[in-house]
Coordinates of C-alpha atoms in Angstrom, one line a residue:
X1 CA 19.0 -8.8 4.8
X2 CA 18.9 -11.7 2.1
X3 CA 19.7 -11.3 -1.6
X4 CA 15.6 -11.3 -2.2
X5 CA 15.4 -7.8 -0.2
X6 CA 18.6 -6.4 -1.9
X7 CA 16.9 -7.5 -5.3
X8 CA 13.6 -6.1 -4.1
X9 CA 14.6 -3.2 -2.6
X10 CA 18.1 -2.1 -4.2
X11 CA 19.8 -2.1 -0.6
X12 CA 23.1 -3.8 -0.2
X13 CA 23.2 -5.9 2.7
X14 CA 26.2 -3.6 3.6
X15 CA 23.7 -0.7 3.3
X16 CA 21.0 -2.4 6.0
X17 CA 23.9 -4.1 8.2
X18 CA 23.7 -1.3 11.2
X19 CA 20.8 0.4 10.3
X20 CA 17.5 1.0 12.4
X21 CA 14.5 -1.0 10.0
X22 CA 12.1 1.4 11.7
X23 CA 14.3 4.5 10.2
X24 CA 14.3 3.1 6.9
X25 CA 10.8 1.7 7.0
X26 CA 8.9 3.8 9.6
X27 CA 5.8 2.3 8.5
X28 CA 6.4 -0.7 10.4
X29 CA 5.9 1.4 13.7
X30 CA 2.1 1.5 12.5
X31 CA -0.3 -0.7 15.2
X32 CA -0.8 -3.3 12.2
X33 CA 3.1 -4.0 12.1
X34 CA 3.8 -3.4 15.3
X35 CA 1.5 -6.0 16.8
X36 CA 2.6 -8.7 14.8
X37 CA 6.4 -7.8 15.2
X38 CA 5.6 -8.5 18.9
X39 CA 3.9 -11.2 18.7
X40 CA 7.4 -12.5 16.6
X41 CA 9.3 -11.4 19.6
X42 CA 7.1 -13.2 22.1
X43 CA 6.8 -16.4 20.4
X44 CA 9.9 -16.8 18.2
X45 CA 7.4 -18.0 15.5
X46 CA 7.7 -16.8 11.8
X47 CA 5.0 -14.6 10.5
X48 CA 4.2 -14.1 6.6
X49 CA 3.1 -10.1 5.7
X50 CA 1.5 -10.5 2.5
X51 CA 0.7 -7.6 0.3
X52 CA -3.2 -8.6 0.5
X53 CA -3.2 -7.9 4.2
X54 CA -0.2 -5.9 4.7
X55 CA 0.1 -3.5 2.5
X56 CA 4.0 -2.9 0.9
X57 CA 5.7 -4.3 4.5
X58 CA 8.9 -3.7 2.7
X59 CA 8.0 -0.7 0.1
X60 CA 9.3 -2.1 -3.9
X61 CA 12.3 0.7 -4.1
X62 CA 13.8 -0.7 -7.6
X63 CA 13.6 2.5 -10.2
X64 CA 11.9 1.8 -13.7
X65 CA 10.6 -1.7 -12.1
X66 CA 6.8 -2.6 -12.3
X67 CA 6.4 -3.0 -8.3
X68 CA 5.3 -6.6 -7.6
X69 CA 3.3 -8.8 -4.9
X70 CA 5.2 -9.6 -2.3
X71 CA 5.1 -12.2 0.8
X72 CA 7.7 -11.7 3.1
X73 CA 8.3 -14.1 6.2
X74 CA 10.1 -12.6 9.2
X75 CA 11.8 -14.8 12.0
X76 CA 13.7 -14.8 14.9
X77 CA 17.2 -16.1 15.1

C-alpha cells in the first residue's frame, strides 16, 4: 500500500497492513478482476487496470475530491 493509494484512497498504510483487499474492495472477486489477478499469480508479470477497461479497480474514496482517472499497476514481490 504506496503513498499514491493512501492519497487516492484516504487509507493509511497502517489501515491496509493486515487487511483482506477482497473485504475492502469486494469488487475485485468479479470474473474481470479475478482473471487477471490470476494470471499475476501465475506469471509474476505486472498488469496495468486502467479506468477505461476496468472500471474504478481501486474505488476514489477521498471526500469533497473530483474522482480522477486512474491506472494502477499490480505486481508480485
Amino acid at each position: 500500500w504506496n503513498t499514491s493509494l493512501e492519497l487516492w484512497t484516504g487509507w493509511g498504510r497502517h489501515e491496509m497492513i493486515g487487511e483482506s483487499l477482497l473485504d475492502r474492495f469486494p469488487h475485485l472477486r468479479e470474473k474481470t478482476y479475478q482473471s487477471r489477478l490470476d494470471l499475476l499469480l501465475k506469471t509474476r508479470t505486472p498488469l496495468i487496470f486502467s479506468h477505461q477497461l476496468h472500471g474504478s479497480f481501486f474505488p476514489h474514496r477521498r471526500v469533497g475530491e473530483n474522482q480522477r482517472i486512474q491506472h494502477v499497476t499490480v505486481t508480485f514481490p
